């Protein structure tokens, strides 16, 4: 009886010393019957039909993929480097038809590659090929696959947030089909959690809240660590985006509804949760309570965040907690607009807890520009005027336009300061280069006194903006 390809791989791969030698061995053992034998252990009729429609010359790569998939399911850390060296060239050579034909074999390979990349730091070399595989699979099946999860895991570890969001936006995922993709509930949880993390990193807080909320709606049989972390981020993001406590959606999974109270404030007593479980959300409950209280001052909110600083840092949510404090200032400004018509800048600064007039003006202009607050600065009186309906008052409309012009002026001033700073930095680097002994020796040895004149000329031309 002919030896199975996965058995050959199990014997060969641990002893690989030369990648080319291994690939040459695969080509020698290759053949349609061998590939069919390796696939025949399960119900792979659709795959075999697809293989039969491909050119026979492509079976070199197809059988290599099957071999690598078999090894990936039983991979030890001692052969990580060998597996990486062999699999990346194979995956890079697969065309779209081959990827789609072996979409059930590839997830085992990409999962192992993601693990290896995260442990060895070879993230960029792994991210590009597995992203291409995920894009090829989803272009036909339009469903979520384990490969999508692996792509985002590597992207987050390598901080490729922009590339990850571009990848997510290109995907046309309309279904989840565990039967044909071997997708697990954990994969679905991790996918939406990772998407939320990428959105946070790119300051897309509203989208992030939506994805973390989706995590809570994925059917599950146990309250997992992923769900717990998603709840914590939902509580902070709800304060940042909506300025109010997070409410667990009614269509959340039964596991979440049993463990979390309807208002999302704590673990439910009726679920029999331990006191330690309730402590896990204590910092977030306390911050939510302070944030929503009408009597809380900026100093009290900061004290609350500092008191729970270790808890936020352990959860890697310290940045979100600080952004919640900034969101409180913006929320407080809206509350002032509802209660007052005119306030002095000093009074607004005291209410917001700002330390300078410039900081107060920056917050005010930011809220006016980004959130549509109807307010303007009266620079002569040193006051802030809030308006409910500027269209009914021509003078108010004119002042609102002046406020918008002030916002644009501040932005222009900031851009000019950055440009001046960059120019000074470039001048400093140029001066250091011209004064370096290595550069002087090189220019001296190259010849004439005219070279020095040329150096000055080049420097002058370079700094002419």
PDB file of C-alpha atoms in Angstrom, residues 18 25 33 46 91 123 149 189 194 220 237 243 245 299 302 320 324 340 343 382 385 396 403 423:
ATOM      1  CA  UNK A  18      17.595  22.334   3.088  1.00  0.00           C
ATOM      2  CA  UNK A  25      11.490  15.537  -2.831  1.00  0.00           C
ATOM      3  CA  UNK A  33      -3.379   9.592  -7.024  1.00  0.00           C
ATOM      4  CA  UNK A  46     -15.940  19.032  -3.976  1.00  0.00           C
ATOM      5  CA  UNK A  91       1.986  29.756  -0.191  1.00  0.00           C
ATOM      6  CA  UNK A 123       5.373  39.220  11.375  1.00  0.00           C
ATOM      7  CA  UNK A 149      -8.621  35.590  12.229  1.00  0.00           C
ATOM      8  CA  UNK A 189     -15.313  35.885  18.788  1.00  0.00           C
ATOM      9  CA  UNK A 194      -9.566  41.888  16.632  1.00  0.00           C
ATOM     10  CA  UNK A 220     -21.370  30.585  23.107  1.00  0.00           C
ATOM     11  CA  UNK A 237     -16.257  53.103  24.475  1.00  0.00           C
ATOM     12  CA  UNK A 243     -21.467  59.754  26.908  1.00  0.00           C
ATOM     13  CA  UNK A 245     -23.399  53.787  30.365  1.00  0.00           C
ATOM     14  CA  UNK A 299     -10.631  66.313  39.762  1.00  0.00           C
ATOM     15  CA  UNK A 302      -9.207  61.957  37.489  1.00  0.00           C
ATOM     16  CA  UNK A 320      -9.311  54.310  26.740  1.00  0.00           C
ATOM     17  CA  UNK A 324     -13.135  58.709  28.670  1.00  0.00           C
ATOM     18  CA  UNK A 340     -26.395  78.795  30.164  1.00  0.00           C
ATOM     19  CA  UNK A 343     -20.301  82.152  30.575  1.00  0.00           C
ATOM     20  CA  UNK A 382     -13.526  86.976  27.432  1.00  0.00           C
ATOM     21  CA  UNK A 385     -21.834  82.492  24.130  1.00  0.00           C
ATOM     22  CA  UNK A 396     -25.432  84.874  16.069  1.00  0.00           C
ATOM     23  CA  UNK A 403     -15.912  80.918  15.532  1.00  0.00           C
ATOM     24  CA  UNK A 423      12.488  72.892   8.874  1.00  0.00           C
TER      25      UNK A 423
END
